[in-house]
Amino acid sequence: MLQFITPKTPFVMVIFGATGDLSKNKLLPAMFSLYKQNLLPDDFYIIGFARREFSDEAFRSLFTKLSKDDKWESFAAHLRYQQGNFEQVEGYDKLIQVLNGLDKKIGACITRLFYLATPPVHYEIILHFLLVTKLSEGCGQGSSKWTRLVIEKPFGKDLETARSLDAKLSTIFEEKQIFRVDHYLAKETVQNMIAFRFANGIFEPIWNKEFIDHVQITWAETKGVEGRGEFWEGVGLMRDVVQNHLMQLTAAVAMEQPKSFTKEDVRDARANAIKAIECITPNEVRNRVIRGQYIGYKNEPKVAENSLIETFIAFQFFVNTPRFKDVPFYVRAGKKMEKDTVEISLVFKQTCHILFKEYGCPEIGNVLTIRIQPNEGITLRVIAKKPGTKVALSPIEMNFSYKNEFGEIVVDAYEKLLLDILTGDQMLFNRSDELDSSWQFITNILEGWKDHSIPIFTYESGTWGPEQGMKLISKEGRNWL
Ligand code: BG6
């Protein structure tokens, strides 16, 4: 059994790479928010572990945005810093002293959470030292009860490295101790998809190839790589968001109803959906996958002047299940796009009834759009009669907005994930078979791109990407919405 953390159970979270963007932008703000909501125990510690020399005080002062809050001082008292080089044992040895000191202070074994928030190149070496120093075993050594390992995406670089990382992880930790993060799974709007699809009897009968013409998934960000050129050069959009977030959005649309609302059944349903995604073979990549790069990307710091790294991608694929066989899924994703939006649309077959043919049916009929962010909500586009003396048809939108119904979304994805890590609930974390299937899909495309004669199209910032991305769908008689 894992040791569950309740608001009374002490814990210590060691964040490797604690001076990086993830800590600053997501982890610490989320922990602070949980703290302010009284969701953390009285005794907890957050230890930042990174290369740079910092005092505890200097580490705390990295979080300037948070420090304006009047609760910050009392929260910051829980933060400590341990300098250490990931490749050398000394830092880990010092960490052991600190952790033992905390156990002594409390008079019990404190649950230890090791959060790998570093660039992925450091994962293997950190895992190695967690093993050889026995940090992985926690204070009740030899027991899996006291430690948990949290690992961020991208989990590997391709299928082979993902499998080897997974093999390494499973020699050190038991599956119940491993939390593979994809924060999209914890977004309220993504979690809602199971409820929306299966708690409403009216959608399930039409959620299939008989009624759905195609599915569109758009993931667009206005920002670029924001000074993270070095990281981005080793990753690219495919590994950064497609391998994880977009595969999970696809699973949310394509999955079958889980047998029960339990961790393993939900993870089975997701894994089966991702497994059913048909791979685009390396030979097909030239014609079926469009890659792009925004103009100016090569001027970002630490980017190669002949870089072939993609910041945009569009492709079409199929999910080979009885429900979705032959229904095309179109995905487009990019940085420096016209607007920030993540949404999924199910475009239903246009079945203009014979009654209305002579009055001109709109070309597109019913569309169900799930807005993951921003303006979280769901819109159903239906056809209505325009008011007036004549019969004329017009599309209108029936709109559900989280903001109008529930006020703002109160729990941020990282808050939810951190709480689940503390309580040991793995439902919203990747299981290794999900990752294996998604890496199979992605690795085929990466293999195709080893042929450098495949073009990478440039595009202006603030657009929807290269025109070839438009053509990908228009050549099949459809359009991006
Ligand atoms: C991260 C990616 O996983 O997701 C970033 O590494 C991206 O490149 C971010 O900007 C987007 O997250 P969100 O929650 O703002 O959609």
Short mmCIF file of C-alpha atoms and ligand atoms in Angstrom, two decimals:
data_model
loop_
_atom_site.label_atom_id
_atom_site.label_comp_id
_atom_site.label_asym_id
_atom_site.label_seq_id
_atom_site.Cartn_x
_atom_site.Cartn_y
_atom_site.Cartn_z
CA MET A 1 0.00 0.00 0.00
CA LEU A 2 1.10 3.53 -0.71
CA GLN A 3 1.12 5.89 2.19
CA PHE A 4 -1.77 8.23 1.51
CA ILE A 5 -1.32 11.82 2.36
CA THR A 6 -4.19 13.51 4.07
CA PRO A 7 -4.20 17.09 5.23
CA LYS A 8 -2.47 15.72 8.35
CA THR A 9 0.25 13.53 6.82
CA PRO A 10 3.61 15.25 6.39
CA PHE A 11 5.41 15.04 3.06
CA VAL A 12 8.50 16.36 1.43
CA MET A 13 8.63 17.12 -2.28
CA VAL A 14 12.06 17.29 -3.88
CA ILE A 15 11.91 19.14 -7.18
CA PHE A 16 14.85 18.36 -9.46
CA GLY A 17 15.35 21.30 -11.78
CA ALA A 18 13.58 23.60 -9.35
CA THR A 19 14.99 26.81 -10.81
CA GLY A 20 13.40 26.16 -14.23
CA ASP A 21 10.24 27.44 -15.90
CA LEU A 22 8.02 24.58 -14.83
CA SER A 23 8.61 25.28 -11.15
CA LYS A 24 8.19 28.98 -11.60
CA ASN A 25 5.12 28.90 -13.79
CA LYS A 26 3.25 25.82 -12.68
CA LEU A 27 4.49 23.82 -9.69
CA LEU A 28 5.11 26.47 -7.09
CA PRO A 29 2.02 28.53 -7.99
CA ALA A 30 -0.07 25.35 -7.75
CA MET A 31 1.43 24.33 -4.40
CA PHE A 32 0.92 27.83 -3.08
CA SER A 33 -2.69 27.81 -4.16
CA LEU A 34 -3.29 24.43 -2.45
CA TYR A 35 -1.68 25.88 0.64
CA LYS A 36 -3.98 28.89 0.59
CA GLN A 37 -6.96 26.56 0.28
CA ASN A 38 -5.76 24.67 3.39
CA LEU A 39 -5.31 21.50 1.37
CA LEU A 40 -1.77 20.83 2.54
CA PRO A 41 -0.74 19.33 5.89
CA ASP A 42 0.89 21.48 8.57
CA ASP A 43 4.20 19.74 8.08
CA PHE A 44 5.40 19.74 4.52
CA TYR A 45 8.60 20.73 2.81
CA ILE A 46 9.50 21.61 -0.73
CA ILE A 47 13.17 21.19 -1.52
CA GLY A 48 14.46 22.71 -4.72
CA PHE A 49 17.38 20.73 -6.12
CA ALA A 50 19.39 22.26 -8.96
CA ARG A 51 22.90 23.08 -10.10
CA ARG A 52 23.10 26.73 -9.26
CA GLU A 53 24.40 27.93 -5.90
CA PHE A 54 21.51 29.44 -3.97
CA SER A 55 20.68 30.02 -0.37
CA ASP A 56 17.17 29.09 0.78
CA GLU A 57 16.42 32.79 0.75
CA ALA A 58 17.66 33.30 -2.80
CA PHE A 59 15.62 30.31 -3.95
CA ARG A 60 12.47 31.74 -2.36
CA SER A 61 13.07 35.05 -4.04
CA LEU A 62 12.83 33.42 -7.49
CA PHE A 63 9.07 33.44 -7.14
CA THR A 64 8.56 37.16 -7.25
CA LYS A 65 5.02 37.01 -8.61
CA LEU A 66 3.83 34.88 -5.72
CA SER A 67 5.68 36.85 -3.10
CA LYS A 68 3.24 39.76 -3.34
CA ASP A 69 0.56 37.67 -1.67
CA ASP A 70 0.28 38.17 2.08
CA LYS A 71 0.27 34.39 2.70
CA TRP A 72 3.60 34.01 0.86
CA GLU A 73 5.90 34.44 3.86
CA SER A 74 4.30 31.63 5.82
CA PHE A 75 4.28 29.37 2.73
CA ALA A 76 7.87 30.24 1.82
CA ALA A 77 9.02 29.02 5.22
CA HIS A 78 8.37 25.49 3.85
CA LEU A 79 10.79 26.00 0.93
CA ARG A 80 14.42 24.93 1.03
CA TYR A 81 17.17 24.62 -1.49
CA GLN A 82 19.80 21.98 -2.03
CA GLN A 83 22.51 22.67 -4.55
CA GLY A 84 23.59 19.61 -6.49
CA ASN A 85 24.98 18.54 -9.81
CA PHE A 86 22.72 15.88 -11.33
CA GLU A 87 25.76 13.87 -12.46
CA GLN A 88 27.59 13.80 -9.12
CA VAL A 89 26.72 11.88 -6.00
CA GLU A 90 27.66 14.67 -3.56
CA GLY A 91 24.43 16.62 -3.98
CA TYR A 92 22.36 13.48 -3.43
CA ASP A 93 24.34 12.64 -0.31
CA LYS A 94 23.64 16.09 1.08
CA LEU A 95 19.99 15.66 0.19
CA ILE A 96 19.91 12.43 2.21
CA GLN A 97 21.20 14.35 5.23
CA VAL A 98 18.53 16.98 4.83
CA LEU A 99 15.76 14.40 4.42
CA ASN A 100 16.97 12.38 7.40
CA GLY A 101 17.04 15.59 9.42
CA LEU A 102 13.39 16.24 8.56
CA ASP A 103 12.39 12.68 9.53
CA LYS A 104 14.11 13.20 12.85
CA LYS A 105 12.45 16.53 13.42
CA ILE A 106 8.99 15.07 12.88
CA GLY A 107 9.87 11.78 14.55
CA ALA A 108 8.55 9.63 11.68
CA CYS A 109 9.29 8.57 8.12
CA ILE A 110 8.04 11.36 5.89
CA THR A 111 6.67 10.45 2.47
CA ARG A 112 9.12 11.62 -0.18
CA LEU A 113 8.01 12.76 -3.60
CA PHE A 114 10.73 13.10 -6.20
CA TYR A 115 9.60 15.41 -9.00
CA LEU A 116 11.69 15.33 -12.18
CA ALA A 117 11.13 18.81 -13.59
CA THR A 118 14.39 18.94 -15.53
CA PRO A 119 14.93 18.68 -19.27
CA PRO A 120 14.51 14.98 -20.16
CA VAL A 121 18.24 14.46 -20.84
CA HIS A 122 18.79 14.39 -17.08
CA TYR A 123 16.17 11.77 -16.25
CA GLU A 124 18.37 8.69 -16.60
CA ILE A 125 21.17 10.04 -14.46
CA ILE A 126 18.87 11.29 -11.71
CA LEU A 127 17.12 7.92 -11.63
CA HIS A 128 20.50 6.23 -11.44
CA PHE A 129 21.49 8.25 -8.39
CA LEU A 130 18.10 7.82 -6.73
CA LEU A 131 18.75 4.10 -7.01
CA VAL A 132 22.39 3.87 -5.97
CA THR A 133 22.02 6.22 -3.01
CA LYS A 134 18.83 4.34 -1.97
CA LEU A 135 16.96 7.63 -1.95
CA SER A 136 14.33 5.77 -4.00
CA GLU A 137 13.59 3.59 -1.00
CA GLY A 138 12.81 6.38 1.38
CA CYS A 139 13.33 6.25 5.08
CA GLY A 140 11.76 2.85 5.61
CA GLN A 141 14.40 1.41 3.29
CA GLY A 142 13.41 -1.59 1.23
CA SER A 143 9.81 -0.43 1.27
CA SER A 144 7.93 1.14 -1.62
CA LYS A 145 5.57 2.81 0.79
CA TRP A 146 7.36 6.05 1.37
CA THR A 147 8.41 7.35 -2.00
CA ARG A 148 6.78 8.47 -5.21
CA LEU A 149 8.34 9.49 -8.48
CA VAL A 150 6.80 12.16 -10.67
CA ILE A 151 8.09 12.50 -14.20
CA GLU A 152 7.23 15.16 -16.75
CA LYS A 153 6.87 14.77 -20.48
CA PRO A 154 8.43 14.37 -22.96
CA PHE A 155 8.95 10.88 -21.67
CA GLY A 156 11.77 9.79 -23.97
CA LYS A 157 12.69 11.01 -27.45
CA ASP A 158 11.18 8.17 -29.45
CA LEU A 159 9.80 4.69 -28.97
CA GLU A 160 13.14 3.13 -28.16
CA THR A 161 14.23 5.70 -25.58
CA ALA A 162 10.74 5.79 -24.03
CA ARG A 163 10.84 2.02 -23.61
CA SER A 164 14.30 2.10 -22.13
CA LEU A 165 13.33 4.88 -19.71
CA ASP A 166 10.26 2.94 -18.72
CA ALA A 167 12.30 -0.22 -18.15
CA LYS A 168 14.66 1.74 -15.95
CA LEU A 169 11.81 3.29 -13.99
CA SER A 170 10.22 -0.06 -13.35
CA THR A 171 13.40 -1.57 -11.98
CA ILE A 172 13.53 1.21 -9.39
CA PHE A 173 9.90 1.90 -8.57
CA GLU A 174 6.70 -0.09 -8.55
CA GLU A 175 4.00 1.08 -10.97
CA LYS A 176 1.87 2.42 -8.11
CA GLN A 177 4.70 4.80 -7.19
CA ILE A 178 5.13 6.28 -10.68
CA PHE A 179 3.23 9.38 -11.79
CA ARG A 180 3.79 10.22 -15.48
CA VAL A 181 2.44 13.71 -15.97
CA ASP A 182 0.39 14.97 -18.91
CA HIS A 183 -1.31 18.02 -17.47
CA TYR A 184 -3.97 18.03 -20.20
CA LEU A 185 -5.54 15.01 -18.53
CA ALA A 186 -6.22 17.17 -15.49
CA LYS A 187 -7.81 20.05 -17.37
CA GLU A 188 -11.39 20.42 -16.21
CA THR A 189 -12.68 20.46 -19.79
CA VAL A 190 -10.85 17.23 -20.65
CA GLN A 191 -12.07 15.49 -17.51
CA ASN A 192 -15.57 16.62 -18.38
CA MET A 193 -15.52 14.73 -21.67
CA ILE A 194 -16.22 11.41 -19.98
CA ALA A 195 -19.16 12.94 -18.13
CA PHE A 196 -20.45 14.75 -21.19
CA ARG A 197 -20.25 11.71 -23.44
CA PHE A 198 -21.50 9.04 -21.11
CA ALA A 199 -23.75 10.81 -18.60
CA ASN A 200 -25.92 12.21 -21.40
CA GLY A 201 -27.90 9.51 -23.15
CA ILE A 202 -28.43 11.64 -26.25
CA PHE A 203 -24.83 11.77 -27.51
CA GLU A 204 -23.73 8.16 -27.32
CA PRO A 205 -26.05 6.93 -30.13
CA ILE A 206 -24.66 9.49 -32.59
CA TRP A 207 -21.02 9.44 -31.48
CA ASN A 208 -19.87 7.19 -34.30
CA LYS A 209 -19.08 6.79 -37.99
CA GLU A 210 -22.75 6.66 -39.00
CA PHE A 211 -23.23 10.28 -37.95
CA ILE A 212 -19.83 11.89 -37.72
CA ASP A 213 -18.24 13.12 -40.94
CA HIS A 214 -14.89 14.03 -39.43
CA VAL A 215 -13.18 15.32 -36.29
CA GLN A 216 -10.96 18.40 -36.06
CA ILE A 217 -8.55 19.13 -33.25
CA THR A 218 -6.85 22.51 -33.10
CA TRP A 219 -4.09 23.36 -30.66
CA ALA A 220 -2.84 26.90 -31.18
CA GLU A 221 -0.67 29.22 -29.14
CA THR A 222 0.20 32.82 -29.98
CA LYS A 223 3.50 32.62 -28.16
CA GLY A 224 6.67 31.21 -29.70
CA VAL A 225 9.37 29.21 -27.99
CA GLU A 226 10.00 32.11 -25.60
CA GLY A 227 13.76 31.85 -25.17
CA ARG A 228 13.59 28.07 -24.76
CA GLY A 229 15.41 27.54 -28.08
CA GLU A 230 17.87 25.02 -26.70
CA PHE A 231 15.15 22.85 -25.23
CA TRP A 232 12.99 23.22 -28.30
CA GLU A 233 15.76 22.16 -30.71
CA GLY A 234 15.88 18.79 -28.96
CA VAL A 235 12.13 18.40 -28.85
CA GLY A 236 10.02 20.21 -31.46
CA LEU A 237 6.24 20.45 -31.48
CA MET A 238 5.73 16.78 -32.25
CA ARG A 239 7.32 15.63 -29.02
CA ASP A 240 6.31 18.68 -27.00
CA VAL A 241 2.55 18.55 -27.49
CA VAL A 242 1.46 16.03 -30.11
CA GLN A 243 2.92 12.90 -28.50
CA ASN A 244 1.12 13.71 -25.27
CA HIS A 245 -1.58 16.39 -25.16
CA LEU A 246 -3.00 15.82 -28.64
CA MET A 247 -2.95 12.05 -28.32
CA GLN A 248 -4.90 12.43 -25.10
CA LEU A 249 -7.44 14.76 -26.70
CA THR A 250 -7.88 12.18 -29.44
CA ALA A 251 -8.38 9.48 -26.82
CA ALA A 252 -11.03 11.58 -25.08
CA VAL A 253 -13.04 11.65 -28.33
CA ALA A 254 -12.36 8.11 -29.50
CA MET A 255 -12.42 6.03 -26.35
CA GLU A 256 -15.13 3.57 -25.47
CA GLN A 257 -17.02 3.86 -22.24
CA PRO A 258 -14.76 2.73 -19.38
CA LYS A 259 -16.09 -0.36 -17.58
CA SER A 260 -16.15 1.62 -14.37
CA PHE A 261 -14.98 4.95 -13.13
CA THR A 262 -11.88 3.51 -11.54
CA LYS A 263 -8.25 4.22 -12.23
CA GLU A 264 -7.47 1.08 -14.23
CA ASP A 265 -10.70 0.99 -16.24
CA VAL A 266 -10.35 4.61 -17.28
CA ARG A 267 -6.70 4.07 -18.16
CA ASP A 268 -7.66 0.92 -20.13
CA ALA A 269 -10.20 2.88 -22.16
CA ARG A 270 -7.67 5.62 -22.94
CA ALA A 271 -4.92 3.14 -23.77
CA ASN A 272 -7.18 1.16 -26.12
CA ALA A 273 -8.13 4.32 -28.00
CA ILE A 274 -4.53 5.40 -28.49
CA LYS A 275 -3.54 1.90 -29.54
CA ALA A 276 -6.23 2.01 -32.22
CA ILE A 277 -4.76 5.11 -33.89
CA GLU A 278 -3.42 3.93 -37.25
CA CYS A 279 0.21 4.78 -37.76
CA ILE A 280 1.26 6.92 -40.70
CA THR A 281 4.22 4.98 -42.08
CA PRO A 282 7.54 6.76 -42.70
CA ASN A 283 6.95 6.45 -46.45
CA GLU A 284 3.59 8.21 -46.20
CA VAL A 285 4.90 11.12 -44.15
CA ARG A 286 5.80 13.29 -47.14
CA ASN A 287 2.18 13.33 -48.33
CA ARG A 288 0.23 13.03 -45.11
CA VAL A 289 2.06 15.22 -42.60
CA ILE A 290 2.69 18.95 -43.03
CA ARG A 291 5.39 20.48 -40.91
CA GLY A 292 6.09 24.18 -40.56
CA GLN A 293 8.37 26.64 -38.82
CA TYR A 294 7.53 30.24 -38.01
CA ILE A 295 9.62 32.91 -39.65
CA GLY A 296 12.04 34.17 -37.02
CA TYR A 297 12.39 30.85 -35.23
CA LYS A 298 15.96 30.49 -36.47
CA ASN A 299 16.83 33.83 -34.84
CA GLU A 300 15.79 32.58 -31.40
CA PRO A 301 18.76 32.13 -29.04
CA LYS A 302 20.49 28.75 -29.28
CA VAL A 303 18.64 27.65 -32.42
CA ALA A 304 20.64 26.16 -35.30
CA GLU A 305 20.69 28.38 -38.39
CA ASN A 306 19.61 25.46 -40.58
CA SER A 307 17.19 24.03 -38.04
CA LEU A 308 14.55 21.62 -39.31
CA ILE A 309 12.67 21.65 -36.04
CA GLU A 310 8.92 22.09 -36.44
CA THR A 311 6.79 24.67 -34.67
CA PHE A 312 3.67 23.72 -36.64
CA ILE A 313 2.20 20.46 -37.72
CA ALA A 314 -0.96 19.30 -39.49
CA PHE A 315 -1.93 15.77 -40.31
CA GLN A 316 -4.86 13.48 -40.91
CA PHE A 317 -5.26 10.04 -39.41
CA PHE A 318 -7.76 7.32 -38.61
CA VAL A 319 -8.75 5.53 -35.44
CA ASN A 320 -9.35 1.92 -36.26
CA THR A 321 -12.27 1.01 -34.02
CA PRO A 322 -15.78 -0.09 -34.99
CA ARG A 323 -16.98 3.30 -33.73
CA PHE A 324 -14.67 5.48 -35.79
CA LYS A 325 -13.48 3.35 -38.72
CA ASP A 326 -12.90 5.55 -41.80
CA VAL A 327 -13.77 8.81 -40.01
CA PRO A 328 -10.87 11.19 -40.68
CA PHE A 329 -9.35 13.03 -37.73
CA TYR A 330 -7.53 16.24 -38.66
CA VAL A 331 -5.05 17.76 -36.25
CA ARG A 332 -3.32 21.11 -36.55
CA ALA A 333 -1.05 22.46 -33.88
CA GLY A 334 1.31 25.36 -33.80
CA LYS A 335 3.20 28.08 -31.98
CA LYS A 336 2.90 31.74 -33.07
CA MET A 337 -0.60 31.18 -34.32
CA GLU A 338 -3.31 33.76 -34.85
CA LYS A 339 -4.95 33.12 -31.49
CA ASP A 340 -4.73 31.00 -28.38
CA THR A 341 -7.17 28.21 -28.66
CA VAL A 342 -7.47 24.52 -28.00
CA GLU A 343 -10.64 22.90 -29.23
CA ILE A 344 -12.12 19.71 -30.58
CA SER A 345 -14.94 19.72 -33.11
CA LEU A 346 -17.07 16.82 -34.22
CA VAL A 347 -18.50 17.73 -37.60
CA PHE A 348 -21.63 15.72 -38.24
CA LYS A 349 -22.72 14.55 -41.66
CA GLN A 350 -24.87 17.17 -43.29
CA THR A 351 -28.21 15.53 -43.83
CA CYS A 352 -30.28 18.39 -45.13
CA HIS A 353 -33.79 17.05 -45.15
CA ILE A 354 -35.57 16.92 -48.48
CA LEU A 355 -38.16 19.29 -47.02
CA PHE A 356 -35.64 22.10 -46.93
CA LYS A 357 -33.54 21.43 -50.01
CA GLU A 358 -35.15 24.21 -52.01
CA TYR A 359 -34.52 26.74 -49.23
CA GLY A 360 -30.78 26.24 -49.29
CA CYS A 361 -29.24 24.17 -46.54
CA PRO A 362 -26.00 25.48 -45.01
CA GLU A 363 -23.01 23.53 -46.29
CA ILE A 364 -21.99 22.53 -42.79
CA GLY A 365 -24.71 21.22 -40.54
CA ASN A 366 -24.30 20.18 -36.94
CA VAL A 367 -20.99 20.70 -35.24
CA LEU A 368 -20.23 19.95 -31.64
CA THR A 369 -17.26 21.97 -30.41
CA ILE A 370 -15.58 21.31 -27.10
CA ARG A 371 -13.54 24.34 -26.09
CA ILE A 372 -10.69 23.07 -23.96
CA GLN A 373 -9.42 26.66 -23.50
CA PRO A 374 -9.93 29.59 -23.33
CA ASN A 375 -13.69 30.37 -22.90
CA GLU A 376 -14.05 26.82 -21.66
CA GLY A 377 -17.31 25.30 -22.77
CA ILE A 378 -19.22 23.39 -25.39
CA THR A 379 -21.12 24.69 -28.39
CA LEU A 380 -23.59 22.82 -30.53
CA ARG A 381 -24.21 24.29 -33.91
CA VAL A 382 -27.70 23.59 -35.16
CA ILE A 383 -29.82 24.81 -38.06
CA ALA A 384 -32.79 27.05 -37.30
CA LYS A 385 -35.39 28.95 -39.24
CA LYS A 386 -34.55 32.62 -39.48
CA PRO A 387 -37.37 34.73 -38.08
CA GLY A 388 -39.42 36.33 -40.81
CA THR A 389 -42.21 35.74 -43.24
CA LYS A 390 -40.20 33.53 -45.57
CA VAL A 391 -38.62 30.15 -44.89
CA ALA A 392 -34.88 30.60 -44.65
CA LEU A 393 -32.39 28.50 -42.73
CA SER A 394 -29.46 29.66 -40.72
CA PRO A 395 -26.89 28.01 -38.43
CA ILE A 396 -27.10 29.08 -34.79
CA GLU A 397 -25.11 28.12 -31.72
CA MET A 398 -26.31 26.60 -28.47
CA ASN A 399 -23.64 27.44 -25.99
CA PHE A 400 -22.56 26.09 -22.62
CA SER A 401 -19.97 28.23 -20.91
CA TYR A 402 -18.24 27.14 -17.71
CA LYS A 403 -17.94 30.74 -16.67
CA ASN A 404 -21.66 31.43 -16.98
CA GLU A 405 -22.72 28.18 -15.36
CA PHE A 406 -20.15 27.67 -12.66
CA GLY A 407 -18.14 30.89 -12.43
CA GLU A 408 -14.44 30.54 -13.17
CA ILE A 409 -12.79 27.12 -13.21
CA VAL A 410 -11.46 26.95 -9.71
CA VAL A 411 -8.93 24.13 -9.83
CA ASP A 412 -5.97 24.53 -12.12
CA ALA A 413 -4.67 21.35 -13.84
CA TYR A 414 -1.43 21.32 -11.83
CA GLU A 415 -3.29 21.76 -8.57
CA LYS A 416 -5.40 18.75 -9.39
CA LEU A 417 -2.35 16.71 -10.39
CA LEU A 418 -0.41 17.61 -7.28
CA LEU A 419 -3.34 16.73 -5.05
CA ASP A 420 -3.70 13.38 -6.84
CA ILE A 421 0.01 12.70 -6.39
CA LEU A 422 -0.31 13.44 -2.70
CA THR A 423 -3.29 11.15 -2.31
CA GLY A 424 -1.86 8.46 -4.60
CA ASP A 425 -4.58 8.60 -7.29
CA GLN A 426 -3.11 7.71 -10.69
CA MET A 427 -6.22 7.97 -12.88
CA LEU A 428 -5.11 11.20 -14.53
CA PHE A 429 -1.55 10.01 -15.12
CA ASN A 430 -0.21 8.11 -18.11
CA ARG A 431 0.25 4.41 -17.91
CA SER A 432 3.20 3.08 -19.86
CA ASP A 433 1.09 1.28 -22.50
CA GLU A 434 -0.61 4.57 -23.45
CA LEU A 435 2.79 6.12 -23.93
CA ASP A 436 4.07 3.16 -25.86
CA SER A 437 1.26 3.41 -28.41
CA SER A 438 1.57 7.15 -28.80
CA TRP A 439 5.33 6.85 -29.26
CA GLN A 440 4.76 4.24 -31.96
CA PHE A 441 2.65 6.74 -33.85
CA ILE A 442 5.06 9.63 -33.37
CA THR A 443 8.22 7.64 -34.04
CA ASN A 444 6.94 6.61 -37.48
CA ILE A 445 6.62 10.28 -38.37
CA LEU A 446 10.01 11.15 -36.90
CA GLU A 447 11.50 8.30 -38.94
CA GLY A 448 9.90 9.75 -42.08
CA TRP A 449 11.49 13.13 -41.33
CA LYS A 450 14.93 11.60 -41.37
CA ASP A 451 14.55 12.15 -45.10
CA HIS A 452 15.62 15.79 -45.07
CA SER A 453 14.22 16.36 -48.53
CA ILE A 454 10.76 16.49 -46.93
CA PRO A 455 9.97 20.20 -46.87
CA ILE A 456 9.43 22.28 -43.77
CA PHE A 457 7.18 25.19 -44.74
CA THR A 458 7.69 28.58 -43.20
CA TYR A 459 4.81 30.75 -42.02
CA GLU A 460 4.27 34.27 -40.71
CA SER A 461 3.65 34.70 -37.01
CA GLY A 462 0.04 35.44 -36.20
CA THR A 463 -1.38 33.20 -38.93
CA TRP A 464 -2.82 29.71 -39.03
CA GLY A 465 0.43 28.25 -40.32
CA PRO A 466 1.59 27.47 -43.84
CA GLU A 467 -1.03 27.24 -46.58
CA GLN A 468 -0.12 23.59 -47.05
CA GLY A 469 -1.78 23.02 -43.68
CA MET A 470 -5.00 24.42 -45.16
CA LYS A 471 -4.66 22.28 -48.24
CA LEU A 472 -4.30 19.14 -46.18
CA ILE A 473 -7.98 19.36 -45.35
CA SER A 474 -9.32 21.29 -48.34
CA LYS A 475 -8.06 18.70 -50.80
CA GLU A 476 -10.51 16.34 -49.12
CA GLY A 477 -13.38 18.76 -49.65
CA ARG A 478 -13.43 20.05 -46.07
CA ASN A 479 -12.25 23.19 -44.28
CA TRP A 480 -10.84 24.09 -40.90
CA LEU A 481 -13.61 25.62 -38.91
C1 BG6 B 1 3.43 22.25 -22.30
C2 BG6 B 1 4.32 22.53 -23.47
O1 BG6 B 1 3.31 20.88 -22.07
O2 BG6 B 1 2.15 22.79 -22.55
C3 BG6 B 1 4.39 24.02 -23.79
O3 BG6 B 1 5.61 22.06 -23.18
C4 BG6 B 1 3.00 24.58 -23.92
O4 BG6 B 1 5.13 24.24 -24.98
C5 BG6 B 1 2.16 24.19 -22.71
O5 BG6 B 1 3.10 25.98 -24.02
C6 BG6 B 1 0.73 24.63 -22.86
O6 BG6 B 1 0.04 24.35 -21.66
P1 BG6 B 1 -1.36 25.05 -21.39
O7 BG6 B 1 -1.83 24.44 -20.14
O8 BG6 B 1 -1.09 26.51 -21.30
O9 BG6 B 1 -2.23 24.73 -22.58
#
